[in-house]
Amino acid sequence: MSQASYPDLNTYRLSLFVQEDQVLKSVMPEAVALGLPPISVNPDAGQTLYLLARMIGARKILEFGALAGYSAIWLARALPREGRLISLEIDPKHARIARSNLARARLADRAEVRTGPALELMAEVSEEAPFDMIFIDADKESYPRYLDFAMDHVRLGGLIAADNADGHGHAHEVLEPGDGRRGIQTYNRRVASDRRLVSHILPIGGWLAVSVKVEE
Ligand code: SAH
Ligand code: MG
């Protein structure tokens, strides 16, 4: 067999490891045509979330922020048949589209989208704890509150991941009071220094902050 040649190293890496099927390929273009913003994780981050969930044998996953279900499909595919993904989504239109995409991906048996503000849904969701993995990707100003919830509801050895740890390119700057991205800065500082966590930022997509809970 002759050796393949790739235009650059990153294309080489992605071509070898990141495979989107037809459902994943169509989710965001269709969502954008319906007026949703193009703000899902990218395929690179999707494969990373999938890998992380598989690494810990996740059976129960909680997501903050479903949008059209793109990241939810990656996460739910990492689950065993009897596994469970709950995704919290404030916008009923987003929730409806996410549900339909999860059904199209034949994941409706293990993935569920709950509609409402995540801060309000947390009370009922806490009854389903402990989670093996919690993925935070909703409104950025609430990241610290979602982290509080995650610290209390992820199992020992479980993962807490958050998207957009780069603060949309501004995490390193001094931001105005009231700027939602300050929530991301607070989040990053906290996961970097909390002794109960081992953490790092993977600079993939909009950067994934990834933490494993090593102490109760
Ligand atoms: N995780 C998705 C992208 C999520 S985009 C993916 O990668 O495919 C952020 C989503 O969070 C949007 O759909 C938005 O409606 C939702 N959201 C914003 N504020 C929220 C809140 N307070 N509670 C729950 N969802 C919220
Ligand atoms: Mg995001």
Tab-separated table of C-alpha atoms and ligand atoms in Angstrom:
chain	number	residue	atom	x	y	z
A	1	MET	CA	0.000	0.000	0.000
A	2	SER	CA	1.330	3.423	-0.870
A	3	GLN	CA	1.651	5.992	1.856
A	4	ALA	CA	-0.969	8.731	2.054
A	5	SER	CA	0.124	12.311	1.955
A	6	TYR	CA	-1.662	15.098	3.842
A	7	PRO	CA	-1.541	18.863	3.255
A	8	ASP	CA	-0.453	19.522	6.837
A	9	LEU	CA	0.111	17.815	10.181
A	10	ASN	CA	-3.219	18.800	11.673
A	11	THR	CA	-5.157	17.384	8.717
A	12	TYR	CA	-3.134	14.188	9.156
A	13	ARG	CA	-4.079	13.975	12.845
A	14	LEU	CA	-7.776	14.711	12.264
A	15	SER	CA	-8.118	12.427	9.226
A	16	LEU	CA	-6.700	9.521	11.175
A	17	PHE	CA	-8.613	9.968	14.422
A	18	VAL	CA	-11.757	12.051	13.980
A	19	GLN	CA	-14.553	10.379	12.041
A	20	GLU	CA	-17.911	12.107	11.783
A	21	ASP	CA	-20.715	9.951	10.402
A	22	GLN	CA	-23.578	11.374	8.311
A	23	VAL	CA	-25.640	12.334	11.373
A	24	LEU	CA	-22.816	14.288	13.016
A	25	LYS	CA	-21.896	15.892	9.690
A	26	SER	CA	-25.440	17.195	9.201
A	27	VAL	CA	-26.334	18.366	12.738
A	28	MET	CA	-24.768	21.824	12.707
A	29	PRO	CA	-25.412	22.814	9.058
A	30	GLU	CA	-29.086	21.923	9.555
A	31	ALA	CA	-29.253	23.716	12.903
A	32	VAL	CA	-27.704	26.862	11.420
A	33	ALA	CA	-30.250	26.740	8.571
A	34	LEU	CA	-32.927	26.760	11.289
A	35	GLY	CA	-31.413	29.884	12.849
A	36	LEU	CA	-29.273	28.388	15.636
A	37	PRO	CA	-25.800	29.874	16.204
A	38	PRO	CA	-22.771	27.852	14.966
A	39	ILE	CA	-21.310	27.399	18.436
A	40	SER	CA	-21.098	23.637	18.973
A	41	VAL	CA	-17.798	22.016	19.880
A	42	ASN	CA	-15.828	21.060	16.772
A	43	PRO	CA	-15.181	17.458	15.664
A	44	ASP	CA	-11.744	17.554	17.315
A	45	ALA	CA	-13.315	18.391	20.689
A	46	GLY	CA	-16.135	15.905	20.039
A	47	GLN	CA	-13.678	13.043	19.633
A	48	THR	CA	-11.855	14.260	22.751
A	49	LEU	CA	-15.066	14.233	24.827
A	50	TYR	CA	-15.847	10.773	23.449
A	51	LEU	CA	-12.354	9.547	24.352
A	52	LEU	CA	-12.529	11.008	27.876
A	53	ALA	CA	-15.910	9.389	28.536
A	54	ARG	CA	-14.658	6.027	27.227
A	55	MET	CA	-11.466	6.271	29.305
A	56	ILE	CA	-13.428	6.299	32.550
A	57	GLY	CA	-16.139	3.892	31.353
A	58	ALA	CA	-18.773	6.573	31.910
A	59	ARG	CA	-22.321	5.276	32.412
A	60	LYS	CA	-24.013	8.475	33.555
A	61	ILE	CA	-23.189	11.874	32.035
A	62	LEU	CA	-24.652	15.338	32.625
A	63	GLU	CA	-24.305	18.147	30.080
A	64	PHE	CA	-25.010	21.860	30.586
A	65	GLY	CA	-26.081	23.366	27.239
A	66	ALA	CA	-27.367	21.092	24.439
A	67	LEU	CA	-27.747	23.495	21.492
A	68	ALA	CA	-28.547	21.059	18.616
A	69	GLY	CA	-27.186	17.963	20.345
A	70	TYR	CA	-23.827	17.802	18.559
A	71	SER	CA	-21.679	17.271	21.664
A	72	ALA	CA	-24.493	15.204	23.231
A	73	ILE	CA	-24.239	12.707	20.359
A	74	TRP	CA	-20.479	12.293	20.885
A	75	LEU	CA	-20.992	11.846	24.635
A	76	ALA	CA	-23.990	9.505	24.382
A	77	ARG	CA	-22.121	7.307	21.898
A	78	ALA	CA	-19.527	6.685	24.586
A	79	LEU	CA	-22.188	5.192	26.869
A	80	PRO	CA	-23.121	1.533	27.158
A	81	ARG	CA	-26.673	0.603	26.088
A	82	GLU	CA	-28.006	1.030	29.634
A	83	GLY	CA	-26.104	4.299	30.114
A	84	ARG	CA	-27.710	7.703	30.534
A	85	LEU	CA	-27.009	11.230	29.306
A	86	ILE	CA	-29.011	14.169	30.615
A	87	SER	CA	-28.537	17.489	28.820
A	88	LEU	CA	-29.924	20.753	30.211
A	89	GLU	CA	-31.064	23.385	27.719
A	90	ILE	CA	-32.826	26.700	28.381
A	91	ASP	CA	-34.121	27.293	24.843
A	92	PRO	CA	-37.134	25.113	23.918
A	93	LYS	CA	-36.328	25.351	20.205
A	94	HIS	CA	-32.753	24.183	20.790
A	95	ALA	CA	-34.040	21.390	23.031
A	96	ARG	CA	-36.513	20.227	20.386
A	97	ILE	CA	-33.829	20.130	17.686
A	98	ALA	CA	-31.371	18.369	20.007
A	99	ARG	CA	-33.963	15.695	20.835
A	100	SER	CA	-34.692	15.109	17.191
A	101	ASN	CA	-30.967	14.778	16.398
A	102	LEU	CA	-30.423	12.352	19.280
A	103	ALA	CA	-33.334	10.283	17.969
A	104	ARG	CA	-31.845	10.377	14.469
A	105	ALA	CA	-28.566	9.101	15.944
A	106	ARG	CA	-30.587	6.281	17.586
A	107	LEU	CA	-29.620	7.491	21.048
A	108	ALA	CA	-33.094	8.408	22.319
A	109	ASP	CA	-33.014	5.361	24.619
A	110	ARG	CA	-30.083	6.741	26.607
A	111	ALA	CA	-30.093	10.507	26.019
A	112	GLU	CA	-32.589	13.020	27.333
A	113	VAL	CA	-32.810	16.812	26.989
A	114	ARG	CA	-34.474	18.726	29.829
A	115	THR	CA	-35.753	22.222	29.107
A	116	GLY	CA	-35.245	25.141	31.477
A	117	PRO	CA	-32.567	27.283	33.087
A	118	ALA	CA	-29.840	24.904	34.264
A	119	LEU	CA	-29.680	26.585	37.679
A	120	GLU	CA	-33.347	25.688	38.188
A	121	LEU	CA	-33.071	22.146	36.817
A	122	MET	CA	-30.107	21.310	39.066
A	123	ALA	CA	-32.333	20.453	42.048
A	124	GLU	CA	-34.174	17.637	40.259
A	125	VAL	CA	-31.041	16.501	38.458
A	126	SER	CA	-29.208	16.064	41.749
A	127	GLU	CA	-31.493	13.084	42.407
A	128	GLU	CA	-29.769	11.261	39.541
A	129	ALA	CA	-26.281	11.803	40.983
A	130	PRO	CA	-23.557	10.688	41.189
A	131	PHE	CA	-22.445	11.317	37.615
A	132	ASP	CA	-19.324	9.839	36.046
A	133	MET	CA	-18.808	12.917	33.899
A	134	ILE	CA	-20.203	16.446	33.787
A	135	PHE	CA	-19.672	18.601	30.690
A	136	ILE	CA	-20.246	22.340	31.139
A	137	ASP	CA	-21.014	24.362	27.997
A	138	ALA	CA	-23.982	26.659	28.801
A	139	ASP	CA	-23.961	30.383	29.742
A	140	LYS	CA	-20.448	31.387	30.696
A	141	GLU	CA	-21.278	33.630	33.691
A	142	SER	CA	-22.746	30.617	35.508
A	143	TYR	CA	-19.679	28.368	35.087
A	144	PRO	CA	-18.651	28.838	38.760
A	145	ARG	CA	-22.126	27.771	39.942
A	146	TYR	CA	-22.098	24.788	37.590
A	147	LEU	CA	-18.686	23.889	39.000
A	148	ASP	CA	-20.070	23.989	42.560
A	149	PHE	CA	-22.773	21.571	41.456
A	150	ALA	CA	-20.292	19.359	39.635
A	151	MET	CA	-17.958	19.137	42.659
A	152	ASP	CA	-20.866	17.828	44.729
A	153	HIS	CA	-22.353	15.499	42.127
A	154	VAL	CA	-19.503	13.857	40.243
A	155	ARG	CA	-18.144	10.597	41.639
A	156	LEU	CA	-14.612	10.143	42.906
A	157	GLY	CA	-12.532	9.418	39.792
A	158	GLY	CA	-15.137	11.144	37.641
A	159	LEU	CA	-14.525	13.964	35.182
A	160	ILE	CA	-15.614	17.577	35.018
A	161	ALA	CA	-15.005	19.217	31.641
A	162	ALA	CA	-15.823	22.725	30.449
A	163	ASP	CA	-15.766	24.131	26.929
A	164	ASN	CA	-14.539	27.587	25.946
A	165	ALA	CA	-11.857	27.692	28.614
A	166	ASP	CA	-10.073	30.178	26.333
A	167	GLY	CA	-12.762	32.745	27.197
A	168	HIS	CA	-13.423	33.164	23.467
A	169	GLY	CA	-9.787	34.214	23.113
A	170	HIS	CA	-9.792	36.570	26.095
A	171	ALA	CA	-9.195	34.388	29.162
A	172	HIS	CA	-5.737	35.935	29.645
A	173	GLU	CA	-6.962	39.542	29.738
A	174	VAL	CA	-8.374	41.783	32.427
A	175	LEU	CA	-12.102	41.846	31.644
A	176	GLU	CA	-14.732	44.408	32.606
A	177	PRO	CA	-16.978	43.658	35.582
A	178	GLY	CA	-20.183	42.133	34.217
A	179	ASP	CA	-18.389	40.438	31.306
A	180	GLY	CA	-19.734	36.867	31.291
A	181	ARG	CA	-16.310	35.566	30.334
A	182	ARG	CA	-15.123	36.438	33.839
A	183	GLY	CA	-17.108	33.356	34.849
A	184	ILE	CA	-14.707	31.301	32.752
A	185	GLN	CA	-11.692	32.976	34.365
A	186	THR	CA	-13.061	32.186	37.811
A	187	TYR	CA	-13.740	28.617	36.684
A	188	ASN	CA	-10.213	28.153	35.359
A	189	ARG	CA	-8.612	29.597	38.495
A	190	ARG	CA	-10.700	27.369	40.692
A	191	VAL	CA	-10.087	24.076	38.870
A	192	ALA	CA	-6.389	24.946	38.667
A	193	SER	CA	-6.074	25.329	42.433
A	194	ASP	CA	-8.707	23.044	44.023
A	195	ARG	CA	-6.880	20.248	45.857
A	196	ARG	CA	-9.728	17.829	45.205
A	197	LEU	CA	-9.073	18.054	41.459
A	198	VAL	CA	-6.284	17.308	39.039
A	199	SER	CA	-6.853	19.603	36.067
A	200	HIS	CA	-5.487	20.952	32.844
A	201	ILE	CA	-6.698	22.803	29.784
A	202	LEU	CA	-6.558	20.833	26.543
A	203	PRO	CA	-6.173	23.495	23.815
A	204	ILE	CA	-8.647	21.770	21.484
A	205	GLY	CA	-11.447	23.700	19.776
A	206	GLY	CA	-12.322	26.567	22.124
A	207	TRP	CA	-10.157	24.827	24.740
A	208	LEU	CA	-11.459	22.130	27.080
A	209	ALA	CA	-10.765	22.512	30.783
A	210	VAL	CA	-10.615	18.921	32.071
A	211	SER	CA	-10.563	17.879	35.724
A	212	VAL	CA	-10.599	14.535	37.472
A	213	LYS	CA	-11.947	14.430	41.032
A	214	VAL	CA	-9.320	12.743	43.182
A	215	GLU	CA	-10.637	13.605	46.641
A	216	GLU	CA	-14.118	14.097	48.157
B	1	SAH	N1	-22.781	21.706	23.969
B	1	SAH	C1	-23.288	22.142	22.662
B	1	SAH	C2	-23.204	23.653	22.507
B	1	SAH	C3	-23.928	24.425	23.580
B	1	SAH	S1	-24.078	26.134	23.147
B	1	SAH	C4	-22.449	21.494	21.582
B	1	SAH	O1	-21.213	21.579	21.677
B	1	SAH	O2	-22.997	20.921	20.630
B	1	SAH	C5	-24.738	26.760	24.635
B	1	SAH	C6	-26.182	26.343	24.892
B	1	SAH	O3	-26.468	26.667	26.240
B	1	SAH	C7	-27.198	27.094	24.023
B	1	SAH	O4	-28.038	26.170	23.360
B	1	SAH	C8	-27.983	27.923	25.018
B	1	SAH	O5	-29.351	28.061	24.696
B	1	SAH	C9	-27.801	27.117	26.298
B	1	SAH	N2	-27.969	27.908	27.534
B	1	SAH	C10	-27.638	29.210	27.735
B	1	SAH	N3	-27.934	29.574	28.991
B	1	SAH	C11	-28.452	28.485	29.600
B	1	SAH	C12	-28.963	28.234	30.903
B	1	SAH	N4	-28.997	29.189	31.844
B	1	SAH	N5	-29.416	27.004	31.185
B	1	SAH	C13	-29.372	26.018	30.246
B	1	SAH	N6	-28.917	26.203	29.005
B	1	SAH	C14	-28.456	27.424	28.679
B	2	MG	MG	-18.952	25.859	23.804
